[in-house]
Backbone as XML, in Angstrom:
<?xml version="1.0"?>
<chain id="A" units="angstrom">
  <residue number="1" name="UNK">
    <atom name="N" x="18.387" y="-36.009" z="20.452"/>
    <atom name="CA" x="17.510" y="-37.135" z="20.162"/>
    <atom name="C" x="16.066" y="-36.662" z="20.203"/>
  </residue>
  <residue number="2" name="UNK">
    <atom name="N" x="15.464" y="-37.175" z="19.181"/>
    <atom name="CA" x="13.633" y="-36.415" z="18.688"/>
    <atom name="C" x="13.345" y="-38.225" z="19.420"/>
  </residue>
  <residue number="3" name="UNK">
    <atom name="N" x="11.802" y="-37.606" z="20.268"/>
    <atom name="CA" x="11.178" y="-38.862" z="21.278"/>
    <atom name="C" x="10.664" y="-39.374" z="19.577"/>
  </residue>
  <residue number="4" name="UNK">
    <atom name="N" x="10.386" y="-40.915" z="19.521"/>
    <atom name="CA" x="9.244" y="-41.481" z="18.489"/>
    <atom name="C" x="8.119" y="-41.265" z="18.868"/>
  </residue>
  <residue number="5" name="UNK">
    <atom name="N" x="7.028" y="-40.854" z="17.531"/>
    <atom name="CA" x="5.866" y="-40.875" z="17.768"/>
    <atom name="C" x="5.005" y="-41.831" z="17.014"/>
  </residue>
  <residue number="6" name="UNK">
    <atom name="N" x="3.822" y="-42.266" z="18.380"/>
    <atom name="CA" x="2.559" y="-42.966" z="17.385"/>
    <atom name="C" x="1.755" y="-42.129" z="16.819"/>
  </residue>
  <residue number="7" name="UNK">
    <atom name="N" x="1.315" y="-42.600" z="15.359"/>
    <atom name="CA" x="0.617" y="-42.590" z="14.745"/>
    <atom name="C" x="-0.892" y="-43.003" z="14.426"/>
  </residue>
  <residue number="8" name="UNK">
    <atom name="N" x="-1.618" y="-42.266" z="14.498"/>
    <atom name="CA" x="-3.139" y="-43.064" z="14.488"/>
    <atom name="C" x="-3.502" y="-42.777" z="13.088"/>
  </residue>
  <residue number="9" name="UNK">
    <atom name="N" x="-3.943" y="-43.705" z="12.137"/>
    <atom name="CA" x="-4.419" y="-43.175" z="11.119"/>
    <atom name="C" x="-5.508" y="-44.317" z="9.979"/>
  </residue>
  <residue number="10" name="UNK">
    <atom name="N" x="-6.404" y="-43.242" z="9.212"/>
    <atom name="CA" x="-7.209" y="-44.794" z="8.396"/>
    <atom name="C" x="-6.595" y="-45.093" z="7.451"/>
  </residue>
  <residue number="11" name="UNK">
    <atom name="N" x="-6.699" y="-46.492" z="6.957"/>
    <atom name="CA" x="-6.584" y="-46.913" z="5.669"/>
    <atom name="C" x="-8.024" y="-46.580" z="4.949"/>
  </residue>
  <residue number="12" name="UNK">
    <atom name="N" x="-7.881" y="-46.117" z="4.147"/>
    <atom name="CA" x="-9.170" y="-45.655" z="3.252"/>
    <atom name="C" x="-9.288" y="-46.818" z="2.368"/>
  </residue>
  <residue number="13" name="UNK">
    <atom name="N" x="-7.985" y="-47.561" z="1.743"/>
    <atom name="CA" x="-8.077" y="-48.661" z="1.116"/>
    <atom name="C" x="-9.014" y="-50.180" z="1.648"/>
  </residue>
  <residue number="14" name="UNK">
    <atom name="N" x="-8.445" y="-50.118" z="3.119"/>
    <atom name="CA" x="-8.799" y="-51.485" z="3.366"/>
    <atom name="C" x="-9.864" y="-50.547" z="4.514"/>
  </residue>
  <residue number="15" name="UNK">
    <atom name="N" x="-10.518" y="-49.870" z="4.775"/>
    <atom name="CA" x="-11.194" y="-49.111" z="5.282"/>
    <atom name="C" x="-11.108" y="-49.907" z="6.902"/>
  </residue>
  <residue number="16" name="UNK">
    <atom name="N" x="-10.183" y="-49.693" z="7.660"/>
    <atom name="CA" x="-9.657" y="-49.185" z="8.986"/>
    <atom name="C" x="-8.778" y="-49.085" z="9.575"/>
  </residue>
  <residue number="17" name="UNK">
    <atom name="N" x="-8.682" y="-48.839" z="10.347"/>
    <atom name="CA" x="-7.644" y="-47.970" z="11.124"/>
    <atom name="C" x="-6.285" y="-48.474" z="11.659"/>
  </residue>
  <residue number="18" name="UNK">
    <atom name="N" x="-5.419" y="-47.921" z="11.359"/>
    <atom name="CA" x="-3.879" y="-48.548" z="11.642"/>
    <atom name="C" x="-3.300" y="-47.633" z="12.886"/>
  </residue>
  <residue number="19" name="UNK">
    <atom name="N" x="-2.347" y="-48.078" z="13.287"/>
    <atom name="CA" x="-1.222" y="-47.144" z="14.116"/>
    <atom name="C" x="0.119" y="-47.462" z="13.311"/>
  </residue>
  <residue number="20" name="UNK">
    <atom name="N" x="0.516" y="-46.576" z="13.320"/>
    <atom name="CA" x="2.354" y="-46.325" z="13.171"/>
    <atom name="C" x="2.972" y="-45.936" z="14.073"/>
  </residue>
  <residue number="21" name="UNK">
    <atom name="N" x="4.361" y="-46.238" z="14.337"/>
    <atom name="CA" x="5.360" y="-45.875" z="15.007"/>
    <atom name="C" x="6.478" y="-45.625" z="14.548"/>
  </residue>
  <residue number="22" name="UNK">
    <atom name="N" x="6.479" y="-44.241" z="14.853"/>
    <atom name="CA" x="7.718" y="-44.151" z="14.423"/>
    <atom name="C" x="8.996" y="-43.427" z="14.809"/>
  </residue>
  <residue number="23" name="UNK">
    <atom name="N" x="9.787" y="-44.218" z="14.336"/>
    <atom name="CA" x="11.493" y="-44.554" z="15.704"/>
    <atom name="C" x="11.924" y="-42.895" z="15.944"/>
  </residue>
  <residue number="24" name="UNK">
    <atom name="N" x="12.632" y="-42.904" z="17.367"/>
    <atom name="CA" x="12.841" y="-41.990" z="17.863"/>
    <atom name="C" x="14.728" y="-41.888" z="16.583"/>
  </residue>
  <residue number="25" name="UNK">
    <atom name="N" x="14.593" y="-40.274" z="16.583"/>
    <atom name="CA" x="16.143" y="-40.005" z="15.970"/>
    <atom name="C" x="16.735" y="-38.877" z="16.486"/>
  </residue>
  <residue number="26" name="UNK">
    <atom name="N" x="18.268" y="-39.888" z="15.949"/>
    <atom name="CA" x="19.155" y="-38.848" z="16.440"/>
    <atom name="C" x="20.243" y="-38.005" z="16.036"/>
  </residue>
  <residue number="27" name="UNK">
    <atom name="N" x="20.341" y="-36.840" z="15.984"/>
    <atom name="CA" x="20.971" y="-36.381" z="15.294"/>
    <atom name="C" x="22.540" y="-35.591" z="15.840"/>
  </residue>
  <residue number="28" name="UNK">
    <atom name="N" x="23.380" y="-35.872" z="14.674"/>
    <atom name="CA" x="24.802" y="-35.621" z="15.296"/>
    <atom name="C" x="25.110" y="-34.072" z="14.761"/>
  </residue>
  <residue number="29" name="UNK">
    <atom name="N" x="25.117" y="-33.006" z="15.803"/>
    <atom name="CA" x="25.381" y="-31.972" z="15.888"/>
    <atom name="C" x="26.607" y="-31.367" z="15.773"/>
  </residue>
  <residue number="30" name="UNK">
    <atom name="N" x="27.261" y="-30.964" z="15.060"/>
    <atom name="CA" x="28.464" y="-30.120" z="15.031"/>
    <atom name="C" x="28.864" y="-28.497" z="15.218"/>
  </residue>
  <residue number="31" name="UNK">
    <atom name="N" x="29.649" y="-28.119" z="16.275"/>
    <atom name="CA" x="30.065" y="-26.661" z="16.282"/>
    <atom name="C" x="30.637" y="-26.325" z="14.988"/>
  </residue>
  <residue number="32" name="UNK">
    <atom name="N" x="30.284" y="-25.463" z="13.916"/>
    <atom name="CA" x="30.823" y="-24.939" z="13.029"/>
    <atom name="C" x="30.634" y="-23.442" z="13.192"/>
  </residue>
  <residue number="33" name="UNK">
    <atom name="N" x="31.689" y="-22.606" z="12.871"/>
    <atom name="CA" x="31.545" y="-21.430" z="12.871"/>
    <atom name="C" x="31.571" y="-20.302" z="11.807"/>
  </residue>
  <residue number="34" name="UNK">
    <atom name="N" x="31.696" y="-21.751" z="10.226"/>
    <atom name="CA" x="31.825" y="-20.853" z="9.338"/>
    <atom name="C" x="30.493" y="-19.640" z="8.613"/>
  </residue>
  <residue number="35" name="UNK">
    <atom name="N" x="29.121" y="-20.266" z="9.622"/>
    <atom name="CA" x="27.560" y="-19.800" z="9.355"/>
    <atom name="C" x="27.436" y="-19.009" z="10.472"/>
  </residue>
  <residue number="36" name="UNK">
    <atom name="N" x="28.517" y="-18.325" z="10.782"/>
    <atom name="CA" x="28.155" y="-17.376" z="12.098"/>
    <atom name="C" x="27.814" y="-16.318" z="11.187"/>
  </residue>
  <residue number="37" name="UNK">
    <atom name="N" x="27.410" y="-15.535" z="11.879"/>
    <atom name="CA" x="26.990" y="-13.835" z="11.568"/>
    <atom name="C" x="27.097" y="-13.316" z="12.786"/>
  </residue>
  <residue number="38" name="UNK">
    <atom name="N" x="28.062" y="-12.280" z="12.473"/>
    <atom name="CA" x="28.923" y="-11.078" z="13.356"/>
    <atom name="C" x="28.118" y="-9.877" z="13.188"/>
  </residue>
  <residue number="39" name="UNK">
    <atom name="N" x="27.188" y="-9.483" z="13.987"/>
    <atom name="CA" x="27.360" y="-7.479" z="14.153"/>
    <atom name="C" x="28.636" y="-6.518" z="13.577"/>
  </residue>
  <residue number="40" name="UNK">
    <atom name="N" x="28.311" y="-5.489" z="13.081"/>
    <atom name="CA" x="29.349" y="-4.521" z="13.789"/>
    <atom name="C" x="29.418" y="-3.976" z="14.857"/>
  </residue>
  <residue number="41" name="UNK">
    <atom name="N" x="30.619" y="-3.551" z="15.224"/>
    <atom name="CA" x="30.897" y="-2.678" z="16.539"/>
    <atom name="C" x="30.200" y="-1.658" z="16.575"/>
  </residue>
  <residue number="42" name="UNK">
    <atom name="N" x="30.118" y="-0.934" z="15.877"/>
    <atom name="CA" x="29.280" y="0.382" z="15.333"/>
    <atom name="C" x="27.747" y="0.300" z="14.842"/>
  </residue>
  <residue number="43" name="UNK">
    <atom name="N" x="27.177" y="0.507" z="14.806"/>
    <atom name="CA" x="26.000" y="0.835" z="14.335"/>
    <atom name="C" x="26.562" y="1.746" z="12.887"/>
  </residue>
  <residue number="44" name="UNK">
    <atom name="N" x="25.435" y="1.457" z="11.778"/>
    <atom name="CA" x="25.930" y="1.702" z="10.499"/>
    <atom name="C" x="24.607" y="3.100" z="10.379"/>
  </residue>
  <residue number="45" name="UNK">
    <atom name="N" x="25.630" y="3.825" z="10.309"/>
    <atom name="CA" x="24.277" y="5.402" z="9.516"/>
    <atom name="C" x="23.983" y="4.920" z="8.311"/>
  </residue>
  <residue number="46" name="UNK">
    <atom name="N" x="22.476" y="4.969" z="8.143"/>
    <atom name="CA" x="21.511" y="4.726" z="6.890"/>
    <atom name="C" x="21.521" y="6.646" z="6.933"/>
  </residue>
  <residue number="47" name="UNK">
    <atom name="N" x="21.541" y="6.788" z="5.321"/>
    <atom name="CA" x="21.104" y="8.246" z="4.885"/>
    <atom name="C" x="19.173" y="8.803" z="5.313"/>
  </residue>
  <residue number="48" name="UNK">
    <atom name="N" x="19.153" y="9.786" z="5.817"/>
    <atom name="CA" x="17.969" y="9.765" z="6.128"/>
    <atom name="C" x="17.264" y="9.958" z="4.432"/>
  </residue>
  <residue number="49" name="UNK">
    <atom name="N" x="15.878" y="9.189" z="4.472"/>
    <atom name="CA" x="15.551" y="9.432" z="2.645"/>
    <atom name="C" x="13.596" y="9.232" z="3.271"/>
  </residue>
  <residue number="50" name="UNK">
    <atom name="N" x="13.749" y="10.492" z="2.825"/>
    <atom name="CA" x="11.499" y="10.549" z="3.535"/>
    <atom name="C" x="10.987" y="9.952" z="2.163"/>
  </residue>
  <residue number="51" name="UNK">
    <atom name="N" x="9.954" y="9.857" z="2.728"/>
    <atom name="CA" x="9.229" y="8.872" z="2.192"/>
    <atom name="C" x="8.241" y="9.363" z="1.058"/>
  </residue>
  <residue number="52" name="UNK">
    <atom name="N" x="8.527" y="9.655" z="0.159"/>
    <atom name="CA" x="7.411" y="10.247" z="-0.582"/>
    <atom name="C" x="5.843" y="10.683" z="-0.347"/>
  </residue>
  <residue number="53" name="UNK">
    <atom name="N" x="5.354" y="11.625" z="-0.204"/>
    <atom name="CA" x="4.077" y="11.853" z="0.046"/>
    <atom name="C" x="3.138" y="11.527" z="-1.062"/>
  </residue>
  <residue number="54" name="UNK">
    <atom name="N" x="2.447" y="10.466" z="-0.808"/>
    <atom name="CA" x="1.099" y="10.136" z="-2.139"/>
    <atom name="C" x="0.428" y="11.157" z="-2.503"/>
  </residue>
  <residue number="55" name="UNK">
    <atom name="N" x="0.369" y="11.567" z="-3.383"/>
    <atom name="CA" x="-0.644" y="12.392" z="-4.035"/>
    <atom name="C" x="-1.735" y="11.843" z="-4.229"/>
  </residue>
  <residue number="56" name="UNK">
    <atom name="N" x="-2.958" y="12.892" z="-3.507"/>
    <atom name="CA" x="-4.460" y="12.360" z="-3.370"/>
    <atom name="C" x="-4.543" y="13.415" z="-4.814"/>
  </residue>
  <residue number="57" name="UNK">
    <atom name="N" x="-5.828" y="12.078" z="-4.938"/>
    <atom name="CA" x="-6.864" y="12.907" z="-5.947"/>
    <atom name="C" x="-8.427" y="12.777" z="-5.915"/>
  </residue>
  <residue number="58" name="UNK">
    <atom name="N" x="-8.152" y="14.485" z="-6.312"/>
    <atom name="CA" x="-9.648" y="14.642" z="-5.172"/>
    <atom name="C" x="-10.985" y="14.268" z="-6.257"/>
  </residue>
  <residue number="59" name="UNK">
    <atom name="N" x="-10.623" y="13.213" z="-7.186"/>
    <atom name="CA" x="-11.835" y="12.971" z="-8.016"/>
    <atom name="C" x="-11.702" y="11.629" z="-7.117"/>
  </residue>
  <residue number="60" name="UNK">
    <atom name="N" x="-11.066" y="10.528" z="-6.538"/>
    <atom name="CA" x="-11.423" y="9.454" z="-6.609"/>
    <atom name="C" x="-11.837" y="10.046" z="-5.136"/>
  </residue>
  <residue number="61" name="UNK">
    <atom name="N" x="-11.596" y="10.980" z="-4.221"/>
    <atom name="CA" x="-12.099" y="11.020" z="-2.960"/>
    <atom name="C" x="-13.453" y="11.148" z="-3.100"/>
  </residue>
  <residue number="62" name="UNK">
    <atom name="N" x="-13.678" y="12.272" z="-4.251"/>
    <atom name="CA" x="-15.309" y="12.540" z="-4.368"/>
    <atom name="C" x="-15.489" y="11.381" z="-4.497"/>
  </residue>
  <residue number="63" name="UNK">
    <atom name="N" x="-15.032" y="10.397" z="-5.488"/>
    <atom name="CA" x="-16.363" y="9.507" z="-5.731"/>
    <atom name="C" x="-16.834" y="8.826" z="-4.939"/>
  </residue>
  <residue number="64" name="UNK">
    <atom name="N" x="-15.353" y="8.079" z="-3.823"/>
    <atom name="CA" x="-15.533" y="7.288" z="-2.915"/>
    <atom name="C" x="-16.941" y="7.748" z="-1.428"/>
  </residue>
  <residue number="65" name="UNK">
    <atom name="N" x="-16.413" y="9.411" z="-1.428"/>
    <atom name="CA" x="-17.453" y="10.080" z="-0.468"/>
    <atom name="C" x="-18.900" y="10.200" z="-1.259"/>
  </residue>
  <residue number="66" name="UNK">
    <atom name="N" x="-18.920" y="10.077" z="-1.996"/>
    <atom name="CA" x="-20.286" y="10.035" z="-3.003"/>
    <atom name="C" x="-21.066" y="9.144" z="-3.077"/>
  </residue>
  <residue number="67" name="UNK">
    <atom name="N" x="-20.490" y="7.788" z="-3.187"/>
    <atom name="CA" x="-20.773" y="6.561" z="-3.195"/>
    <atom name="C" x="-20.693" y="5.747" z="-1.742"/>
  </residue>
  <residue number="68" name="UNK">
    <atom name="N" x="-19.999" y="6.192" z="-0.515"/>
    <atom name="CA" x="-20.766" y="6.346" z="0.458"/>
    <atom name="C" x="-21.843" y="6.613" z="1.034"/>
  </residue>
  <residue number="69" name="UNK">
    <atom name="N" x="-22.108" y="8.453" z="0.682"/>
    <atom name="CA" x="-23.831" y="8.332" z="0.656"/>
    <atom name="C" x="-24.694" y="7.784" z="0.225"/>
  </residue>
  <residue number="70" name="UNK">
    <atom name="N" x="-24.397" y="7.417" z="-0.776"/>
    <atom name="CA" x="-25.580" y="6.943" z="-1.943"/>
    <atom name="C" x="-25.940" y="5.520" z="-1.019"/>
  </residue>
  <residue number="71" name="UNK">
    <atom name="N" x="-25.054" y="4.673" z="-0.673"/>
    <atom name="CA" x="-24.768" y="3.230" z="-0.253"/>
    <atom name="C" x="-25.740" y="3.664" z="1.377"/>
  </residue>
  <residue number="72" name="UNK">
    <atom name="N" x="-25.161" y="4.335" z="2.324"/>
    <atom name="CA" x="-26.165" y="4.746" z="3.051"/>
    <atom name="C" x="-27.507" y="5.182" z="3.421"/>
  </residue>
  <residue number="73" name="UNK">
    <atom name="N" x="-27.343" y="6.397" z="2.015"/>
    <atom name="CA" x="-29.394" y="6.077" z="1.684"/>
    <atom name="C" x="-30.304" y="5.099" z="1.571"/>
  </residue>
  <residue number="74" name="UNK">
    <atom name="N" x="-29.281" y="3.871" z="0.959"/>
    <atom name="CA" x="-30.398" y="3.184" z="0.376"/>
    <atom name="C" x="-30.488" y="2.118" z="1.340"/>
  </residue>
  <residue number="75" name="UNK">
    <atom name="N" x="-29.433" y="1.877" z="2.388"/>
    <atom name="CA" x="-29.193" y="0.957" z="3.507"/>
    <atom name="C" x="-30.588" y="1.601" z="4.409"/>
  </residue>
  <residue number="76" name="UNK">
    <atom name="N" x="-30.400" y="2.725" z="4.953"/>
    <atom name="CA" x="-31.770" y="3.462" z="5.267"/>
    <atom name="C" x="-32.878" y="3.646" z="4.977"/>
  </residue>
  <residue number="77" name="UNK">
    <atom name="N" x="-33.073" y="3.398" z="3.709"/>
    <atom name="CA" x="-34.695" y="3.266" z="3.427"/>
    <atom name="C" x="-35.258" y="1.615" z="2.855"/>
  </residue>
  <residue number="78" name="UNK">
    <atom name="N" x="-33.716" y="0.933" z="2.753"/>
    <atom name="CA" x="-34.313" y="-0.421" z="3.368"/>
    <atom name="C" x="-34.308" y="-0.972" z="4.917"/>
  </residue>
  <residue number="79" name="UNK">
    <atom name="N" x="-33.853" y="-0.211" z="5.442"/>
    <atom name="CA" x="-34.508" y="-0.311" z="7.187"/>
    <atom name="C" x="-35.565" y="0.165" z="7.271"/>
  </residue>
  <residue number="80" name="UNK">
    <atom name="N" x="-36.193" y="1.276" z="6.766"/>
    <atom name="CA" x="-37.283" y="1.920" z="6.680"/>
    <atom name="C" x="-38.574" y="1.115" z="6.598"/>
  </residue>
  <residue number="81" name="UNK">
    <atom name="N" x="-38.509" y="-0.090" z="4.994"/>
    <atom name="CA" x="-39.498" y="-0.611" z="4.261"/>
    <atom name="C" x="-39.399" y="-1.807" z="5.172"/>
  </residue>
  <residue number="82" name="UNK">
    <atom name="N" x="-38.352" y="-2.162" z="5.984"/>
    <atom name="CA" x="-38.289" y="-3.170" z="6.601"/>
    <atom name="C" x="-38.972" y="-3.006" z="7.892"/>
  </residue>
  <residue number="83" name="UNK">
    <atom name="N" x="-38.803" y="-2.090" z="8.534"/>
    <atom name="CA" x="-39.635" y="-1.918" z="9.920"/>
    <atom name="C" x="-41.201" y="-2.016" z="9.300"/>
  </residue>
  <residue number="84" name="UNK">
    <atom name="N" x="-41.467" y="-1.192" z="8.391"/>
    <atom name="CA" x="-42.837" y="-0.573" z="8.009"/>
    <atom name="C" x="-43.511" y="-1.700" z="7.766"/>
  </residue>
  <residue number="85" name="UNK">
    <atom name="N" x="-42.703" y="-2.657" z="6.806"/>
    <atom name="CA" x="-43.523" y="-4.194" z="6.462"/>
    <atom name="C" x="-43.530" y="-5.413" z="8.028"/>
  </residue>
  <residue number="86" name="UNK">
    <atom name="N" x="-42.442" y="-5.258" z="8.956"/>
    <atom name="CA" x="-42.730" y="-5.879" z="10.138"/>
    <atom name="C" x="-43.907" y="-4.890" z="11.143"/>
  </residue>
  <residue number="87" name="UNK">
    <atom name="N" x="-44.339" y="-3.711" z="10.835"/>
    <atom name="CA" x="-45.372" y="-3.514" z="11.709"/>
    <atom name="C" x="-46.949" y="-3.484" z="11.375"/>
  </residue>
  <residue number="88" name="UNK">
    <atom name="N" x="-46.828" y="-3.983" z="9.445"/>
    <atom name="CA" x="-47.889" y="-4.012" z="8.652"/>
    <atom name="C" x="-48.418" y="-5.428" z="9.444"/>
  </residue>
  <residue number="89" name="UNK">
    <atom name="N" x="-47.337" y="-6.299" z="9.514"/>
    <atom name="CA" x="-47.923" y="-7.993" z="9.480"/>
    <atom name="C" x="-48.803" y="-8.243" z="10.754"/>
  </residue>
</chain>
């Protein structure tokens, strides 16, 4: 048996606020065993199968390490123009 619950909620139509209730239920449970799921006794050997190794390529590494620096320089010399213009004012 599920407890009933109140409800607090608005009418947007008639613009305010209602409660609901609503009835506790109950539900009739049955032992069935035809949705069982059984283990085996054994543990089942999977074939060992490795995992393919990705092949890097060393153009997209350059670019990515390339475009790192670049992204860092310029993060740095707008800290730079930024200190320089807060100690101008």
């Amino acid at each position: 048996t599920l407890p009933g619950y109140d409800l607090n909620w608005w009418d947007s139509q008639n613009d305010e606020a209602k409660k609901t209730t609503l009835p506790e239920l109950t539900l009739d449970v049955e032992k069935n065993d035809t949705g069982l799921i059984t283990l085996p006794e054994s543990p089942l050997s999977a074939p060992l199968v490795s995992a393919p190794s990705p092949e890097s390529s060393g153009d997209v590494n350059s670019l990515w390490r390339t475009l790192t620096f670049v992204f860092l320089g310029l993060w740095i010399m707008t800290l730079g123009i930024a200190i320089w213009a807060w100690k101008k004012r």
